[in-house]
Coordinates of C-alpha atoms in Angstrom, one line a residue:
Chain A
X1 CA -11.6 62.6 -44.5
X2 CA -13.6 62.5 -47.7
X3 CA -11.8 62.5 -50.7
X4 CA -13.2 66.3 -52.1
X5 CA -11.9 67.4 -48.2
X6 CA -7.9 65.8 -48.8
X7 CA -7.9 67.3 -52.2
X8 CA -8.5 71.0 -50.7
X9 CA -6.5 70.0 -47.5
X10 CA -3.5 68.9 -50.4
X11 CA -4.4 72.2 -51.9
X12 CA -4.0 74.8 -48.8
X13 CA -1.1 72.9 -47.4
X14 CA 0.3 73.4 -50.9
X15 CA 0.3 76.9 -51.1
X16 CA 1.4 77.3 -46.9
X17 CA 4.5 75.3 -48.0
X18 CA 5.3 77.0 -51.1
X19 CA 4.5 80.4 -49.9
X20 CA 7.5 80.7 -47.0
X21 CA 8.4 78.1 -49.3
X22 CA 9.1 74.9 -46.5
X23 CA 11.2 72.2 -49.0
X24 CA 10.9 69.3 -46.8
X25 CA 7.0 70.2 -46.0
X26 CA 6.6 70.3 -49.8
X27 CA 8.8 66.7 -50.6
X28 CA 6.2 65.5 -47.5
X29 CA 2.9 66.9 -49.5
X30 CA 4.2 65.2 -52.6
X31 CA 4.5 62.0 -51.2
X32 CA 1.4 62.1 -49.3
X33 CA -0.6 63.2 -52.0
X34 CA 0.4 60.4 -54.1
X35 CA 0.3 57.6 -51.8
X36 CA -3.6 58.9 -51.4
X37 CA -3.7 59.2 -55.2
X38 CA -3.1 55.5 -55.5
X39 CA -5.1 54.4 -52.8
X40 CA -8.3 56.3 -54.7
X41 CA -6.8 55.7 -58.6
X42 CA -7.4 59.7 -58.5
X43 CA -5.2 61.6 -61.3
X44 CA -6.2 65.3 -59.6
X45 CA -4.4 64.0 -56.7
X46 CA -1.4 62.8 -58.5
X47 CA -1.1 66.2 -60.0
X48 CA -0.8 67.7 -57.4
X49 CA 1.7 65.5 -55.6
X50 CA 3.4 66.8 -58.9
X51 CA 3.2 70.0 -58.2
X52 CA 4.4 69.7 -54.7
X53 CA 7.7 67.7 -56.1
X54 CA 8.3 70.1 -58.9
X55 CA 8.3 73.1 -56.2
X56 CA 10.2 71.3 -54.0
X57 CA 13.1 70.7 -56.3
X58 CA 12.4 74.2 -58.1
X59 CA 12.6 76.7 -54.4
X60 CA 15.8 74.4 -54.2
X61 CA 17.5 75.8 -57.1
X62 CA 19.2 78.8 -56.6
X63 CA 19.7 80.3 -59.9
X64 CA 15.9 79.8 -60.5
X65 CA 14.8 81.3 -57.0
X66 CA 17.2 84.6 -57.6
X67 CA 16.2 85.1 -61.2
X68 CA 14.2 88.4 -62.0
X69 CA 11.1 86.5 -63.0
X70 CA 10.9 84.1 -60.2
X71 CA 8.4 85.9 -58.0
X72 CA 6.0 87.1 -60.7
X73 CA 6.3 83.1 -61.5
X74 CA 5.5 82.2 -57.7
X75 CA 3.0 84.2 -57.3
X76 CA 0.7 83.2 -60.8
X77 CA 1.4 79.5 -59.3
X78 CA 0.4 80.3 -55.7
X79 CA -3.0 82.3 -57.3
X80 CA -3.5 79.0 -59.5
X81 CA -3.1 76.8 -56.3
X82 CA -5.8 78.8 -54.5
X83 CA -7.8 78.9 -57.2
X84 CA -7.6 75.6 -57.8
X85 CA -8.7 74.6 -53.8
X86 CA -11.7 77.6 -54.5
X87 CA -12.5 75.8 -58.0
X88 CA -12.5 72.1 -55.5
X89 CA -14.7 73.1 -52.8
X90 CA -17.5 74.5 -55.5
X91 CA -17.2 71.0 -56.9
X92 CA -15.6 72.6 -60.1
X93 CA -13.7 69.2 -61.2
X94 CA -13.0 71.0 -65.0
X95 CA -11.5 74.5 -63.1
X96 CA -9.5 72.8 -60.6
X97 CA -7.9 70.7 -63.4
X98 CA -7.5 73.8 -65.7
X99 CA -6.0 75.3 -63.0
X100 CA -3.4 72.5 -61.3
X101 CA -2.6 72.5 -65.4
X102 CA -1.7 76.3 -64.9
X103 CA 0.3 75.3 -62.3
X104 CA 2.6 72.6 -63.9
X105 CA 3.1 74.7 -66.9
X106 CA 4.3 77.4 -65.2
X107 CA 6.8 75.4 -63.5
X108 CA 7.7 73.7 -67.2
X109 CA 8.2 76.9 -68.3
X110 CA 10.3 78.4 -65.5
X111 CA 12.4 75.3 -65.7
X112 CA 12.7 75.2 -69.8
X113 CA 13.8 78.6 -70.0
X114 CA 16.5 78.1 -66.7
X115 CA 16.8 74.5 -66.5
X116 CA 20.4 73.0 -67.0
X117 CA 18.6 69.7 -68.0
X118 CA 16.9 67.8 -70.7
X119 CA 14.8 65.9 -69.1
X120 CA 13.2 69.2 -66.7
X121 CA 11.8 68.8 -63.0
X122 CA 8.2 67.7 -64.6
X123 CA 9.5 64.5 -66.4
X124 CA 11.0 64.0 -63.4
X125 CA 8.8 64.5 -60.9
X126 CA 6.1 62.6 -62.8
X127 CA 9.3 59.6 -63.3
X128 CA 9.9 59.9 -59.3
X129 CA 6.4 59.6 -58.0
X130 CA 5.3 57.0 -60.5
X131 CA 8.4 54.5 -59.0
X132 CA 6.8 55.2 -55.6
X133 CA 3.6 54.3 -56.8
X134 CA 5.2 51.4 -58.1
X135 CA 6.3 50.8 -55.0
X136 CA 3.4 50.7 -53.0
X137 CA 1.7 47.7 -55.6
X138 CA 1.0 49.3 -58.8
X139 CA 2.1 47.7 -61.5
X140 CA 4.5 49.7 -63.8
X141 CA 1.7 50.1 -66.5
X142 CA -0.6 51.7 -63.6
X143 CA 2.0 53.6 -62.1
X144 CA 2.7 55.3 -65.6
X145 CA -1.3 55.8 -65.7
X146 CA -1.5 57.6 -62.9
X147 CA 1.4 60.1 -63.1
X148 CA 1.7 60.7 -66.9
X149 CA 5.4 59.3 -66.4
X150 CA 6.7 57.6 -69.7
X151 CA 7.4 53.9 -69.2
X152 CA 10.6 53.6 -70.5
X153 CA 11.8 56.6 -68.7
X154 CA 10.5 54.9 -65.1
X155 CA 11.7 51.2 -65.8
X156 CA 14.9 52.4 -66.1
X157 CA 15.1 54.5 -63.0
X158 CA 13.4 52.0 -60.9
X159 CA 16.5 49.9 -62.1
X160 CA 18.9 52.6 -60.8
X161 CA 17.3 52.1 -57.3
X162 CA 17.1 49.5 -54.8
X163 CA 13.4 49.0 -55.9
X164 CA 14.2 45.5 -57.1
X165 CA 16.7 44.4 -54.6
X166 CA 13.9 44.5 -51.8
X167 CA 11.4 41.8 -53.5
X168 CA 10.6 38.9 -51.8
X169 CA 12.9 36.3 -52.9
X170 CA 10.2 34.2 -55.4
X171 CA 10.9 31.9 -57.9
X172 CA 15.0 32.6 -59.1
X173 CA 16.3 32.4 -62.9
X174 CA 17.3 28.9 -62.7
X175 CA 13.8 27.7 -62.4
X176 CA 12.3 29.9 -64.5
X177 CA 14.6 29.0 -67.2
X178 CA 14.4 25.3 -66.2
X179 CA 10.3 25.9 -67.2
X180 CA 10.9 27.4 -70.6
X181 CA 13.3 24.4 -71.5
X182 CA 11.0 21.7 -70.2
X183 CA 7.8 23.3 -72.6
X184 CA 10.9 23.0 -75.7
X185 CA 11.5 19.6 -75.3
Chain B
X1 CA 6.0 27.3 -77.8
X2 CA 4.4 30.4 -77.6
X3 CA 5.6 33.6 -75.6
X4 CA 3.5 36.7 -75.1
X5 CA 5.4 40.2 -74.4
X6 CA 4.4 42.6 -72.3
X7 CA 6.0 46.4 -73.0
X8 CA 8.3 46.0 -70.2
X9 CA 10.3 43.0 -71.1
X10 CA 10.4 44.1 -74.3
X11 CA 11.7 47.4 -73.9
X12 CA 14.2 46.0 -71.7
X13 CA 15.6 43.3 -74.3
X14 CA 15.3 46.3 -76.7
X15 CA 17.2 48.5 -74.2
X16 CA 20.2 46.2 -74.4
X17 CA 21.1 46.0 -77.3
X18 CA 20.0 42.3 -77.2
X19 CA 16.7 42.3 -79.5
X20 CA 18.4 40.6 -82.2
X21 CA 18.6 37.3 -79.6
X22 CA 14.5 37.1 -80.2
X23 CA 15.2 36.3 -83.7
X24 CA 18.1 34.2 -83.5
X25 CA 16.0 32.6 -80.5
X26 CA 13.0 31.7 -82.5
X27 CA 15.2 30.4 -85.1
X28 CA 16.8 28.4 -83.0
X29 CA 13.9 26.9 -80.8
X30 CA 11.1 27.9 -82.9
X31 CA 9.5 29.8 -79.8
X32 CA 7.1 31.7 -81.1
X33 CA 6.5 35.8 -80.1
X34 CA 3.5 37.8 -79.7
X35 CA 2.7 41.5 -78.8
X36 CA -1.0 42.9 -78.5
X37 CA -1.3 46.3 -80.6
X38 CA -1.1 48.3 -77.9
X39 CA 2.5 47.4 -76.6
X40 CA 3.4 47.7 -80.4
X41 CA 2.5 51.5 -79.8
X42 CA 3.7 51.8 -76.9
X43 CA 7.3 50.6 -77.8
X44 CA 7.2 51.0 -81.6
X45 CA 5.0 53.6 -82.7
X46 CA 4.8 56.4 -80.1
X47 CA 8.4 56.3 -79.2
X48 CA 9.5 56.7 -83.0
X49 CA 8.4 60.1 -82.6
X50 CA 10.7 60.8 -79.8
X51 CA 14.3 61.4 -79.8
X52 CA 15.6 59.7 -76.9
X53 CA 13.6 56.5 -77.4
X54 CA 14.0 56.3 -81.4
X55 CA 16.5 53.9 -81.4
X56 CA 14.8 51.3 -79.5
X57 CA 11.9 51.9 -81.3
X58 CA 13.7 51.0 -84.8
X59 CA 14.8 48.1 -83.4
X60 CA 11.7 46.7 -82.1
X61 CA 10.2 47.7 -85.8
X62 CA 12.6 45.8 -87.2
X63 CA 11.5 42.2 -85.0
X64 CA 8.1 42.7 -86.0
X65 CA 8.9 43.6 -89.7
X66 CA 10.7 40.6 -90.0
X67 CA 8.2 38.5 -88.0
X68 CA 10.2 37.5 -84.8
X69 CA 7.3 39.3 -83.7
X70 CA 3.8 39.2 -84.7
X71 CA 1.4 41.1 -83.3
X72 CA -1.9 39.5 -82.4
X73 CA -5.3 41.5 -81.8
X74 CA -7.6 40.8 -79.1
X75 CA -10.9 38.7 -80.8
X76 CA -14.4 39.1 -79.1
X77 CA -13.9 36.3 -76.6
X78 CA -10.4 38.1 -75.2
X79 CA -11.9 41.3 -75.3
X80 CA -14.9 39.7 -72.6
X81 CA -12.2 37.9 -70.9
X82 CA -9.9 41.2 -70.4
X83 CA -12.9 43.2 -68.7
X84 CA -13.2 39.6 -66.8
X85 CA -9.6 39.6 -65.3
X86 CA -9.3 43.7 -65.0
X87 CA -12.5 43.2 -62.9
X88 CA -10.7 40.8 -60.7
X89 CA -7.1 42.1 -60.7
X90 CA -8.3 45.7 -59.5
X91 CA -11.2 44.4 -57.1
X92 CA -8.4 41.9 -55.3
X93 CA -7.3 44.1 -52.8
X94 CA -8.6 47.3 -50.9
X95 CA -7.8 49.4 -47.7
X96 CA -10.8 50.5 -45.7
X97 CA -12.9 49.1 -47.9
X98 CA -11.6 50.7 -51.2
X99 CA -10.4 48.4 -53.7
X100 CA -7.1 49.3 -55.7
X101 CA -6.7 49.8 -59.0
X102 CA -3.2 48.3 -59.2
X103 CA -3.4 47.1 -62.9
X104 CA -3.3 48.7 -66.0
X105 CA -4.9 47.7 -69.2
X106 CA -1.6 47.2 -71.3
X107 CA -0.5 44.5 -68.4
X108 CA -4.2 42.9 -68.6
X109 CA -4.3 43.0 -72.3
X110 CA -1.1 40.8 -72.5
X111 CA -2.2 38.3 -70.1
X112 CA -5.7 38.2 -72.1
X113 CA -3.7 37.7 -75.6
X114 CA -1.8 35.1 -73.8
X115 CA -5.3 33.4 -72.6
X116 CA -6.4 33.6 -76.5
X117 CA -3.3 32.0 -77.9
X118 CA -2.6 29.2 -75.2
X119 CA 0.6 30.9 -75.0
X120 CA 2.7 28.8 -72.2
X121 CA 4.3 31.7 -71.2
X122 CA 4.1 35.4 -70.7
X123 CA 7.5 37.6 -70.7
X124 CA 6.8 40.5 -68.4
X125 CA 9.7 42.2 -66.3
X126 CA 7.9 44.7 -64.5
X127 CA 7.1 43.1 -60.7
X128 CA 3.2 43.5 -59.8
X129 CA 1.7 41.3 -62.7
X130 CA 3.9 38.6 -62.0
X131 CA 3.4 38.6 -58.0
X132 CA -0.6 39.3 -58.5
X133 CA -0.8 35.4 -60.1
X134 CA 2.3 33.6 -58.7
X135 CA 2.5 35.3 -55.5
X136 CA -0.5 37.4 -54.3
X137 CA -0.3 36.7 -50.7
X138 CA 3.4 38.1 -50.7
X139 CA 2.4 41.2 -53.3
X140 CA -0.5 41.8 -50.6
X141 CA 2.2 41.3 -47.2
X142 CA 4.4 44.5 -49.5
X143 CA 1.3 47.0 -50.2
X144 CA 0.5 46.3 -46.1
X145 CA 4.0 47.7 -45.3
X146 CA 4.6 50.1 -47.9
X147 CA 1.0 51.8 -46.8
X148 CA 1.4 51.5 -43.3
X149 CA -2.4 50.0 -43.8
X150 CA -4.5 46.9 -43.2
X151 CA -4.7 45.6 -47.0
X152 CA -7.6 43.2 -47.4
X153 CA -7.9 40.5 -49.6
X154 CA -10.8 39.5 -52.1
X155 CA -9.8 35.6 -52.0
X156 CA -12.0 34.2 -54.1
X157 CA -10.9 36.9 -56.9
X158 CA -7.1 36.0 -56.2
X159 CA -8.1 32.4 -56.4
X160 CA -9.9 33.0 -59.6
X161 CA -7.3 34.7 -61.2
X162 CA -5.2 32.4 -60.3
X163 CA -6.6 29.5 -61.8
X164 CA -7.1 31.2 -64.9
X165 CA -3.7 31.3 -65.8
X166 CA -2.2 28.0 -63.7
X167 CA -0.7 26.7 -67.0
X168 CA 0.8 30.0 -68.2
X169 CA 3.8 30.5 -66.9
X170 CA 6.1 34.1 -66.3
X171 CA 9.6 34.8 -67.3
X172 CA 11.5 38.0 -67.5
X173 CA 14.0 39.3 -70.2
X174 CA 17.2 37.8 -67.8
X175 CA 15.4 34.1 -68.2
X176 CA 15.1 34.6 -71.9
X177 CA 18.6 36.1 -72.1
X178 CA 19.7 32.8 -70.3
X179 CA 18.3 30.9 -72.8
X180 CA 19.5 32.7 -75.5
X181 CA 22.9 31.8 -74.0
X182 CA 22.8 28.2 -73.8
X183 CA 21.1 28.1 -77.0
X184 CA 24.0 29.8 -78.7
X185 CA 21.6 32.8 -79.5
X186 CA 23.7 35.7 -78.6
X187 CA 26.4 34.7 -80.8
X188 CA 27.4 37.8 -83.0
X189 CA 25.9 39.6 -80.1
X190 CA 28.2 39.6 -77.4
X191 CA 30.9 36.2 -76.1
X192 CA 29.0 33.5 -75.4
X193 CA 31.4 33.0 -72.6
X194 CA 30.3 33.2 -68.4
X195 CA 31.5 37.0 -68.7
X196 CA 29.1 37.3 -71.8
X197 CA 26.5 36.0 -69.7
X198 CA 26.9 37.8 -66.3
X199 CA 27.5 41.4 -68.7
X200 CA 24.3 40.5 -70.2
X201 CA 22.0 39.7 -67.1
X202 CA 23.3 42.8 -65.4
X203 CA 22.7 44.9 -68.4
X204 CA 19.3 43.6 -67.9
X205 CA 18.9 44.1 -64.5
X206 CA 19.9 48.2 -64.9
X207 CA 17.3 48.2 -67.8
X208 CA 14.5 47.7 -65.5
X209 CA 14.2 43.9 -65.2
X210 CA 12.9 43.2 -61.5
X211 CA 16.0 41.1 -60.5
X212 CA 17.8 41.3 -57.5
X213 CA 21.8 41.0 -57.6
X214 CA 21.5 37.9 -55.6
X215 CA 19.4 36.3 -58.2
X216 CA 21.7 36.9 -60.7
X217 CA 24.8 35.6 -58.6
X218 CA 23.1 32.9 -57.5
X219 CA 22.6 31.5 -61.1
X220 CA 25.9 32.2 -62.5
X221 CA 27.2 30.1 -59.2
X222 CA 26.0 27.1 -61.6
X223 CA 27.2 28.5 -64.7
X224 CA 30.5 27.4 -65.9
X225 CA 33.0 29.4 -67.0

């Protein structure tokens, strides 16, 4: 698939999902989305494995799903989503990111007005999918890049997962410390 | 001895509580620290405007104001040498024939500053910088899984990159901490007692240093209490 094809493919399975809305089909476009967005470095990707994550988590909350403006908010995001796949396949780069912005700031909104949280679904979403881009190879710097995620924010969640237990066993503290006392002496 | 930070380790040490062992640690061993202006705005300047990261941000202010730290622009030569290794850092691996952007210019730009200082070593806790020089194979063996993909190699650009920086070594912020320990560095800080130790390294490790539990039990095996 070329890379203008899996963006409007992202796109239409985006809206599928969220329409009936599917959770685990929208988790899955997430992390599809951004595993391709690493492989091509592409940010329009990464937004929209944003997207995915952010209504994922959001059609999981109950007291957002049954609030009176829910379904006006669904449906400007589900128009934005189309549009955006529309705005894609006339090579449009500046309308499909105006509109995958819509998007996400619709769901900001949704979740600053009704979120129980601080730190909203966004931050989180962007946090989450940066520490599996990390994961597949990208440094932590990269990984920030690509998702907008703040850096302090994703070094300490990667730390609160198993992330760093799974490395291959490389050079240990000992040795390292043994170097730095060998260059004092 | 010089040491060149990179945001991560930096904002770990920051995060516990332990910045103050960078002064007392150049005191002390006369190591000297270096930042590049970007990691000073990303871990002093754009966090002071945000609540939740203020703190650290004051503290990390404070190292530089006092000269623990100095930060250190790029000059022309590191600036050529930067788009040298970022060329072969992101062009060292690809799948199907698409090379992978897996580093970031604020990673790159340490490892350039420490190529323009001689720096012996560069304090980085984040996993991928480290790997890409002392352990490409290995970084390239994890992308293979993780992707479920053939990664290929660009050897000659590994092998480059790793000759570039054969004499610079990498530590993390529980290496530094370590030292600070048997150096007497922490004092004031926390005990300098095995517990002192073993609180510190962990409160590393759930800051974001890449260390595994087994690392850190491993070296306070030869620790005594």
């Amino acid at each position: 698939m070329i890379l203008e094809q899996k963006t409007v493919f992202f796109l239409e399975e985006l809206e599928k999902a969220f329409q009936v809305p599917d959770i685990m089909k929208l988790k899955g476009i997430a992390n599809s989305a951004l595993q391709q967005a690493a492989l091509e470095n592409n940010k329009f990707l990464a937004r929209i494995a944003i997207a995915a994550y952010c209504l994922y988590k959001l059609s999981t909350k109950e007291h957002i799903v049954q609030n009176k403006n829910w379904l006006s908010v669904k449906k400007s995001i589900l128009e934005n989503i189309e549009k955006a796949a529309e705005a894609e396949k006339a090579n449009n780069s500046e309308e499909l990111g105006k509109r995958l912005d819509s998007a996400i700031n619709s769901v900001n909104q949704i979740d600053n007005e009704l979120g129980f949280f601080l730190l909203g679904v966004l931050d989180k979403a962007k946090i989450k999918l940066a520490s599996s881009a990390y994961v597949l190879g990208l440094s932590l710097g990269q990984a920030a890049e690509l998702t907008g995620a703040d850096k302090k924010q994703l070094l300490q969640y990667i730390a609160n997962t198993v992330i760093n237990e799974e490395e291959e066993p490389g050079i240990g503290i000992a040795e390292r410390l043994e170097k730095i006392k060998k260059l004092l002496k | 001895m010089k040491i060149v930070f990179d945001s991560s380790a930096l904002i770990t040490v920051s995060q516990t509580c332990l910045s103050k062992c960078i002064s007392s640690l150049k005191e002390k061993t006369g190591i000297e620290f270096f930042i590049s202006p970007a990691v000073f705005s990303e871990v002093v300047s754009n966090p002071l405007g945000i609540r939740r990261f203020e703190l650290n941000a004051v503290r990390l202010r404070e190292l530089v104001e006092k000269k623990s730290i100095s930060v250190q622009e790029l000059d022309r030569n590191s600036k050529e040498f930067f788009s040298k290794i970022s060329a072969l850092a992101n062009n060292s691996f690809s799948i199907k024939g698409k090379a992978l952007k897996i580093m970031h210019s604020g990673e790159l730009e340490a490892l350039a500053l420490a190529n323009q200082l001689h720096a012996e070593i560069v304090a980085v806790d984040e996993r991928t910088t480290r790997m890409l020089v002392e352990n490409p194979f290995a970084l390239r063996a994890s992308m293979e899984k993780k992707y479920s993909a053939q990664v290929s190699e660009n050897r000659q650009n590994i092998l480059e990159l790793k000759n570039l920086f054969f004499q610079c070594g990498f530590v993390r912020s529980v290496e530094l901490i370590a030292l600070a320990f048997e150096k007497n560095a922490l004092a004031g800080e926390i005990e300098n007692t095995k517990k002192g130790l073993e609180a510190a390294l962990y409160a590393a490790k759930f800051s974001g240093c890449s260390v595994s539990f087994s690392e850190i039990q491993d070296f306070l095996k030869g620790i005594r209490a």
